[in-house]
Amino acid sequence: MEETNFTLINIGYLDLLIGFGLIIVSIGLSRWQNLTLERDLITGAVRTCLQLIAIGYLLKYIFTLDQWFLILITLLVMIIVAAFTVARRQNKQTWELPYLVGFSLTAGSGISVFLATQIILQIKPWYEPHYLIPLAGMVIGNSMNGATLAVERVDSEIKNKRMEIEAYLALGATSQQAAHSCIKAAMRAAMIPTINSMMVVGLVSLPGMMTGQILSGTSPIIAVKYQIIIMYIIAFSVALSSFILSKLRFRRYFTPDHQLIEEAL
Amino acid sequence: MNNINIELRNIDKIKNGNIILKDINLKFFNGQRHILIGPSGAGKTTLLRLLNRLDDPTKGEIIIDGENIKDIPVLKLRRRVGMVFQIPVIFEGKVRDNLRITHDLGISANPPDENEMENALTLSGLKTEYLNRNASELSVGEKQRVNIARTLLNNPEVLLLDEPTSALDRASAINLLESIKGLNKELSITIIMVTHQLEFANYLGGHIIQLEKGVIVYQDSSENFFKNSVSLFN
């Protein structure tokens, strides 16, 4: 890796406290403007601190042990947490939803992370955690947001287009044909944030990973190349996982005989 | 065109614990007009939806031409038993696009040709010039006719009509009923129409089935029905 004569400054716990001071100022602002966000700000700030410190130590531990199964378990936990997060955010919560999300996230992010680490970067060993965990984290995180939007949109579209769907069914359409426009809308909703971020990256925002690499002394050109690959594999993962998820989710609204299930709406 | 005969045997329909239809025994005859009447909540629409399997009964069986409805492939059944809804559903685009929708969606292999579309429009009571009109700009009555034309392009043997006149003024409703009568006569399509307006039931004429609280309370020819029950409705 190209290195510059740049040395990264470590952040001490006292420095973190100074950062926390900014949260205190924000709380003051919230109180002054009567936003009633004080409690959320405190909870958010404390959770950020605790969760990240915990994951920092955990990652350090996992990196030291360097065991492939520990790394796969870490990825599995990330998928499970993401699946339950997507399911919890929905108005219509069903028992099977976390499983559907888990399956589609595994497929979407699994293929894209495999492509990035094994075909493009060809990391050695194949489970090298310094690459695998942050890459998978970014892909799963973005796919999770896409999945949340996809499920939300499938649910609302089918409910709102009930008459249109039944008109299609009455003409002899399969449930798949009748719900085609709903699935299309769900995939578009899931993909648009990722497309938007590809449009403005580098112009409006500097992505976190690239910023992190630059801060740690990597040449901006290398950081940029990594970022390009990341953006592409995120787009692919969001597209694939939202496609699989929308296709799986819409099925709960129809019987195998292509009847719309009123109770499911 | 094959004729079709529908028989309902001991049909019950329960939804969310409520009895919507109770022990319905009923026959619909080939090429005739049938009218389901009754107040709202009587179960008329629910009964209609059982005939093309948009819904299934909780109990009992439906026989079509000697075959149990569940043994007929459902997509084929819905093309044989077409349905027009109370509120017309219009898809984006021109009337022409609405008539081609079954092909565009992949339901039918071949798109309807110009003649077929014009014929379906004429039978539904619209001039052929309507083919190039923007469908969303039509009046409710015209939209309803586009819905009928679209269904006719599937060559149905039975046409289910769920309160097709409910959103129309009287003159447009009578015009539409006239077109429905024409369809029945010219194509020998079996008509099963739901209405809660007795005047329209009388105008269309045929076999009247009166439903109340999910039960058939009376059925007869329209002549006898209106002769015998005029005092009841007055």
XYZ file of C-alpha atoms in Angstrom:
499
model
C 0.000 0.000 0.000
C 1.293 3.483 -0.846
C 2.160 5.205 2.409
C 2.737 8.879 2.966
C 4.857 10.358 5.768
C 1.674 11.029 7.647
C 1.254 9.866 11.249
C -2.195 9.259 12.648
C -2.905 11.072 15.892
C -4.437 8.802 18.519
C -7.573 9.963 20.298
C -7.532 9.694 24.085
C -10.547 9.130 26.322
C -10.282 12.744 27.465
C -10.631 13.804 23.813
C -13.807 11.753 23.592
C -15.141 13.739 26.530
C -14.506 16.975 24.652
C -16.492 15.515 21.761
C -19.249 14.639 24.220
C -19.288 18.320 25.198
C -20.793 19.029 21.769
C -23.669 16.695 22.615
C -24.212 18.693 25.821
C -24.417 21.856 23.711
C -26.935 20.134 21.402
C -28.984 19.124 24.447
C -28.955 22.753 25.548
C -30.163 23.769 22.088
C -32.923 21.169 22.225
C -34.029 22.445 25.635
C -33.912 26.066 24.555
C -36.040 25.359 21.462
C -38.262 22.913 23.345
C -37.530 20.056 20.908
C -37.897 17.427 23.681
C -35.005 15.505 22.151
C -32.763 15.688 25.224
C -33.357 12.128 26.347
C -32.881 10.749 22.796
C -29.684 12.738 22.375
C -28.252 11.394 25.619
C -29.304 7.820 24.858
C -27.966 8.093 21.310
C -24.637 9.531 22.443
C -24.146 6.970 25.204
C -25.128 4.080 22.905
C -22.777 5.317 20.184
C -19.936 5.402 22.688
C -20.635 2.051 24.347
C -21.510 0.117 21.176
C -18.484 1.383 19.282
C -16.042 0.816 22.159
C -17.453 -2.687 22.599
C -17.155 -3.465 18.895
C -13.662 -1.928 18.875
C -12.458 -4.310 21.572
C -14.346 -7.223 20.026
C -12.780 -6.584 16.611
C -9.352 -6.273 18.190
C -9.907 -9.636 19.879
C -11.205 -11.287 16.693
C -8.317 -9.872 14.656
C -5.824 -11.234 17.180
C -7.356 -14.718 17.248
C -7.548 -14.759 13.440
C -9.932 -17.760 13.307
C -12.143 -18.165 10.211
C -15.160 -19.444 12.170
C -15.101 -16.457 14.538
C -15.182 -14.150 11.555
C -18.093 -16.032 9.972
C -19.935 -15.895 13.309
C -19.361 -12.117 13.381
C -20.855 -11.800 9.872
C -23.774 -14.007 10.881
C -24.496 -11.840 13.926
C -24.418 -8.744 11.694
C -26.992 -10.329 9.333
C -29.235 -11.413 12.230
C -29.177 -7.972 13.856
C -29.886 -6.352 10.464
C -32.763 -8.776 9.774
C -34.455 -8.061 13.092
C -33.873 -4.317 12.692
C -35.648 -4.324 9.298
C -38.511 -6.419 10.676
C -38.937 -4.211 13.753
C -39.194 -1.058 11.667
C -42.245 -2.301 9.740
C -45.834 -1.396 10.579
C -46.903 -4.877 9.576
C -44.731 -7.244 11.559
C -45.000 -10.908 10.718
C -43.122 -13.841 12.200
C -41.508 -14.833 8.922
C -40.200 -11.371 8.015
C -36.812 -11.574 9.847
C -36.130 -14.883 8.075
C -36.993 -13.442 4.658
C -34.796 -10.407 5.314
C -31.984 -12.605 6.654
C -32.117 -14.794 3.564
C -32.161 -11.912 1.078
C -29.409 -9.990 2.891
C -27.249 -13.125 2.993
C -27.739 -13.659 -0.735
C -27.220 -10.017 -1.757
C -24.327 -9.121 0.507
C -22.820 -12.617 0.403
C -22.365 -12.576 -3.365
C -21.097 -8.995 -3.463
C -18.650 -9.405 -0.563
C -17.380 -12.677 -2.071
C -16.814 -10.889 -5.372
C -15.002 -7.995 -3.730
C -12.775 -9.996 -1.384
C -12.103 -13.179 -3.340
C -12.168 -12.076 -6.993
C -11.173 -8.407 -6.927
C -8.958 -8.034 -3.828
C -8.050 -11.744 -3.596
C -7.382 -11.414 0.126
C -5.167 -14.007 1.797
C -6.216 -15.848 3.873
C -9.761 -15.751 2.424
C -11.195 -14.638 5.776
C -8.653 -11.827 6.434
C -10.795 -9.876 8.956
C -9.237 -6.441 8.290
C -10.902 -6.559 4.873
C -13.822 -8.899 5.316
C -15.485 -7.354 8.372
C -15.515 -3.662 7.412
C -16.519 -4.442 3.808
C -19.318 -6.759 4.901
C -20.418 -4.214 7.513
C -20.840 -1.486 4.923
C -22.602 -3.749 2.437
C -24.954 -5.253 5.030
C -25.726 -1.829 6.528
C -26.693 -0.322 3.169
C -28.619 -3.417 2.104
C -30.486 -3.293 5.408
C -31.674 0.237 4.643
C -32.706 -0.855 1.147
C -34.539 -3.863 2.588
C -36.449 -1.657 5.046
C -37.672 0.552 2.204
C -38.496 -2.437 -0.018
C -40.710 -4.156 2.559
C -42.428 -0.896 3.487
C -43.194 -0.187 -0.159
C -44.409 -3.705 -1.033
C -46.825 -3.524 1.917
C -48.161 -0.060 1.137
C -48.388 -0.576 -2.642
C -50.382 -3.791 -2.356
C -52.734 -2.173 0.123
C -53.218 0.962 -2.004
C -53.486 -0.844 -5.328
C -55.882 -3.494 -4.163
C -58.518 -2.656 -6.780
C -55.995 -2.612 -9.599
C -54.549 -5.953 -8.463
C -57.967 -7.587 -8.320
C -58.797 -6.198 -11.758
C -55.667 -7.881 -13.110
C -56.481 -11.135 -11.307
C -60.027 -11.081 -12.681
C -58.585 -10.812 -16.198
C -56.602 -14.013 -15.612
C -53.301 -12.587 -14.356
C -51.113 -14.555 -11.953
C -50.475 -12.921 -8.578
C -46.950 -12.194 -9.809
C -48.256 -10.350 -12.879
C -50.919 -8.568 -10.814
C -48.380 -7.329 -8.245
C -45.687 -6.568 -10.791
C -45.995 -2.781 -10.437
C -45.813 -3.067 -6.618
C -42.575 -5.053 -6.761
C -41.173 -2.583 -9.267
C -42.047 0.349 -6.989
C -40.468 -1.425 -3.996
C -37.217 -2.073 -5.823
C -37.066 1.519 -7.035
C -37.642 2.800 -3.494
C -34.854 0.556 -2.202
C -32.393 1.513 -4.933
C -32.902 5.273 -5.148
C -30.878 6.265 -2.024
C -27.922 4.190 -3.265
C -28.172 5.681 -6.761
C -28.405 9.180 -5.261
C -25.305 8.592 -3.178
C -23.430 7.358 -6.268
C -24.467 10.568 -8.031
C -23.108 12.949 -5.398
C -20.209 10.994 -3.958
C -17.085 13.123 -3.975
C -19.124 16.240 -4.832
C -21.313 16.650 -1.784
C -20.102 13.907 0.518
C -16.848 12.137 1.209
C -17.719 8.596 2.229
C -16.757 7.383 5.690
C -14.534 4.554 4.546
C -12.553 6.732 2.182
C -12.203 9.416 4.824
C -11.054 6.778 7.305
C -8.435 5.425 4.930
C -7.118 8.903 4.150
C -6.989 9.731 7.870
C -5.004 6.574 8.501
C -2.436 7.642 5.931
C -3.488 5.804 2.776
C -2.950 7.610 -0.497
C -6.211 9.281 -1.597
C -5.954 7.506 -4.974
C -5.964 4.073 -3.346
C -8.736 5.174 -0.963
C -10.781 6.358 -3.953
C -10.350 3.048 -5.791
C -11.539 1.168 -2.714
C -14.482 3.501 -2.451
C -15.461 2.940 -6.081
C -15.495 -0.816 -5.595
C -17.473 -0.410 -2.366
C -20.102 1.771 -4.039
C -20.508 -0.759 -6.853
C -20.845 -3.774 -4.603
C -23.267 -1.897 -2.343
C -25.437 -1.021 -5.374
C -25.411 -4.664 -6.475
C -26.191 -5.968 -3.009
C -29.042 -3.498 -2.463
C -30.497 -4.386 -5.884
C -30.267 -8.140 -5.376
C -31.415 -8.251 -1.766
C -34.354 -5.876 -2.338
C -35.353 -7.869 -5.433
C -35.324 -11.192 -3.551
C -37.043 -9.651 -0.521
C -39.821 -7.970 -2.534
C -40.498 -11.219 -4.382
C -40.664 -13.152 -1.116
C -42.673 -10.540 0.774
C -45.455 -10.119 -1.824
C -46.286 -13.814 -1.589
C -47.843 -13.422 1.839
C -50.640 -11.393 0.243
C -51.739 -14.134 -2.161
C -52.931 -17.727 -1.977
C -51.391 -20.286 -4.346
C -54.651 -19.912 -6.329
C -53.861 -16.257 -7.077
C -56.380 -14.802 -4.629
C -55.613 -11.620 -2.727
C -55.745 -12.369 1.025
C -57.858 -9.610 2.552
C -56.747 -10.347 6.107
C -53.100 -9.858 5.148
C -53.679 -6.269 3.950
C -68.770 -20.414 -27.735
C -69.228 -23.116 -25.084
C -72.187 -22.732 -22.850
C -71.671 -22.853 -19.138
C -73.912 -23.778 -16.300
C -73.062 -22.866 -12.722
C -74.443 -24.559 -9.665
C -73.820 -23.562 -6.046
C -74.362 -26.340 -3.518
C -74.716 -25.639 0.218
C -72.412 -22.648 0.110
C -71.378 -20.972 3.377
C -68.966 -18.071 3.564
C -67.614 -16.887 6.887
C -65.315 -13.854 7.091
C -63.664 -12.782 10.336
C -66.161 -14.856 12.276
C -69.178 -13.281 10.524
C -71.515 -15.396 8.435
C -71.724 -13.647 5.048
C -73.455 -16.415 3.100
C -75.476 -19.248 4.612
C -76.474 -22.469 2.861
C -76.774 -21.026 -0.631
C -78.165 -23.389 -3.248
C -78.452 -21.753 -6.615
C -78.241 -22.398 -10.360
C -77.201 -19.992 -13.075
C -78.364 -21.054 -16.517
C -76.653 -20.868 -19.868
C -76.927 -17.608 -21.748
C -79.456 -16.099 -19.341
C -79.478 -12.898 -17.328
C -79.369 -13.260 -13.557
C -79.651 -10.419 -11.096
C -78.620 -10.594 -7.463
C -80.527 -8.008 -5.469
C -80.651 -7.101 -1.819
C -79.558 -4.409 0.624
C -75.859 -3.708 1.260
C -74.289 -6.366 3.432
C -76.610 -9.040 2.034
C -73.649 -10.976 0.584
C -74.257 -10.206 -3.114
C -70.670 -9.177 -3.962
C -69.232 -12.004 -1.852
C -71.346 -14.477 -3.814
C -70.194 -12.984 -7.125
C -66.512 -13.239 -6.107
C -66.908 -16.976 -5.486
C -67.840 -17.540 -9.124
C -64.418 -16.625 -10.530
C -62.555 -17.692 -7.398
C -61.412 -14.285 -6.258
C -62.646 -15.877 -3.039
C -63.468 -19.437 -2.015
C -66.465 -20.554 0.032
C -65.903 -21.751 3.595
C -68.180 -24.723 2.918
C -69.991 -26.252 -0.034
C -69.084 -26.625 -3.665
C -69.495 -24.830 -6.952
C -69.967 -26.897 -10.095
C -69.359 -25.429 -13.534
C -70.521 -27.549 -16.469
C -70.364 -30.648 -14.280
C -66.843 -29.900 -13.066
C -65.923 -28.751 -9.566
C -64.704 -25.145 -9.810
C -61.539 -26.099 -7.877
C -60.581 -28.605 -10.558
C -60.582 -25.944 -13.275
C -57.207 -24.149 -13.572
C -57.962 -20.824 -11.880
C -56.386 -18.564 -14.517
C -58.377 -20.293 -17.244
C -61.537 -20.055 -15.128
C -61.138 -16.287 -14.731
C -60.939 -15.862 -18.485
C -64.091 -17.929 -18.920
C -65.891 -16.107 -16.100
C -65.041 -12.440 -16.553
C -65.726 -9.821 -13.903
C -66.397 -6.105 -13.971
C -66.127 -4.257 -10.670
C -68.269 -1.579 -9.067
C -65.568 1.066 -9.478
C -63.984 0.850 -12.929
C -60.234 0.275 -12.909
C -58.366 2.168 -15.591
C -54.707 1.560 -16.350
C -52.337 4.241 -17.574
C -52.488 5.178 -21.240
C -55.085 5.215 -23.978
C -58.203 3.088 -24.231
C -56.205 0.988 -26.712
C -53.549 0.324 -24.028
C -56.256 -0.701 -21.589
C -57.615 -3.210 -24.089
C -54.161 -4.633 -24.769
C -53.321 -5.013 -21.080
C -53.778 -8.796 -20.957
C -51.221 -9.155 -23.724
C -48.836 -6.535 -22.292
C -48.871 -8.278 -18.920
C -48.227 -11.642 -20.519
C -51.671 -13.070 -19.700
C -52.517 -13.703 -23.360
C -50.015 -14.624 -26.033
C -51.405 -12.576 -28.913
C -52.461 -8.939 -28.724
C -56.039 -8.234 -29.849
C -56.112 -6.931 -33.433
C -57.759 -3.662 -34.431
C -61.011 -5.383 -35.452
C -61.316 -7.252 -32.169
C -60.748 -4.087 -30.143
C -63.262 -2.114 -32.211
C -65.784 -4.904 -31.931
C -65.382 -5.123 -28.128
C -65.786 -1.345 -27.824
C -68.901 -1.291 -29.999
C -70.459 -4.158 -28.044
C -69.760 -2.239 -24.842
C -71.482 0.835 -26.234
C -68.485 3.004 -27.133
C -67.610 4.363 -30.564
C -64.438 3.029 -32.171
C -62.870 6.521 -32.047
C -62.461 5.980 -28.316
C -59.534 3.638 -28.979
C -57.144 6.585 -29.099
C -58.663 8.576 -26.240
C -56.749 8.946 -22.994
C -58.523 6.454 -20.716
C -58.123 8.471 -17.524
C -60.030 11.408 -19.060
C -63.215 9.415 -19.730
C -66.396 9.743 -17.668
C -67.147 7.027 -15.085
C -69.732 5.466 -17.394
C -67.260 5.391 -20.280
C -64.593 3.905 -18.031
C -67.031 1.199 -17.002
C -67.624 0.409 -20.681
C -63.853 0.201 -21.269
C -63.720 -2.287 -18.382
C -66.466 -4.347 -20.019
C -64.705 -4.210 -23.417
C -61.432 -5.302 -21.801
C -63.163 -8.271 -20.198
C -64.920 -9.176 -23.471
C -61.558 -9.505 -25.215
C -60.967 -12.613 -23.059
C -64.033 -14.141 -24.789
C -65.771 -14.962 -21.505
C -68.760 -17.284 -21.361
C -70.051 -15.614 -18.206
C -69.881 -11.932 -17.295
C -70.056 -10.995 -13.598
C -71.047 -7.368 -13.040
C -70.761 -5.959 -9.528
C -73.065 -2.930 -9.269
C -71.838 -1.566 -12.625
C -74.355 1.278 -12.556
C -73.792 2.458 -8.988
C -71.642 5.468 -9.925
C -73.771 6.477 -12.936
C -76.668 8.895 -13.355
C -79.965 7.313 -14.343
C -79.687 7.969 -18.087
C -76.142 6.553 -18.295
C -77.156 3.578 -16.161
C -80.065 2.750 -18.479
C -77.731 3.078 -21.488
C -75.231 0.707 -19.897
C -77.970 -1.812 -19.067
C -79.062 -1.625 -22.694
C -75.508 -2.535 -23.759
C -75.445 -5.415 -21.250
C -78.734 -6.716 -22.678
C -77.172 -6.471 -26.143
C -74.137 -8.494 -25.074
C -76.338 -11.180 -23.628
C -78.385 -11.358 -26.824
C -75.598 -11.093 -29.417
C -72.890 -13.180 -27.738
C -75.170 -15.416 -25.638
C -73.007 -14.536 -22.636
C -74.489 -15.507 -19.280
C -74.922 -12.313 -17.280
C -74.810 -12.274 -13.476
C -75.278 -8.745 -12.185
C -75.379 -7.411 -8.652
C -77.500 -4.373 -7.937
C -79.384 -2.882 -5.050
C -81.498 -0.736 -7.364
C -84.788 -2.493 -8.139
C -85.492 -0.247 -11.086
C -82.336 -1.435 -12.818
C -83.057 -5.048 -11.944
C -86.459 -4.651 -13.545
C -84.980 -2.916 -16.586
C -82.407 -5.634 -17.253
C -84.898 -8.421 -16.505
C -84.167 -12.129 -16.224
C -83.786 -14.386 -13.212
C -83.907 -12.421 -9.973
C -82.335 -13.732 -6.787
C -83.059 -11.775 -3.637
C -80.507 -12.052 -0.848
C -80.853 -10.816 2.703
C -78.331 -11.336 5.491
C -76.559 -13.995 3.449
C -79.625 -16.071 2.726
C -81.674 -16.372 -0.484
C -85.114 -15.147 0.497
C -86.756 -15.271 -2.918
C -85.987 -16.087 -6.520
C -88.107 -15.971 -9.631
C -88.312 -14.498 -13.116
C -88.294 -10.720 -13.097
C -91.930 -10.614 -14.321
C -93.152 -12.754 -11.422
C -90.786 -11.170 -8.943
C -92.017 -7.642 -9.518
C -95.645 -8.772 -9.730
C -95.475 -10.698 -6.442
C -93.215 -8.492 -4.412
C -94.396 -5.056 -5.470
C -96.387 -4.688 -2.250
C -93.373 -5.796 -0.199
C -91.106 -3.142 -1.686
C -93.751 -0.444 -1.537
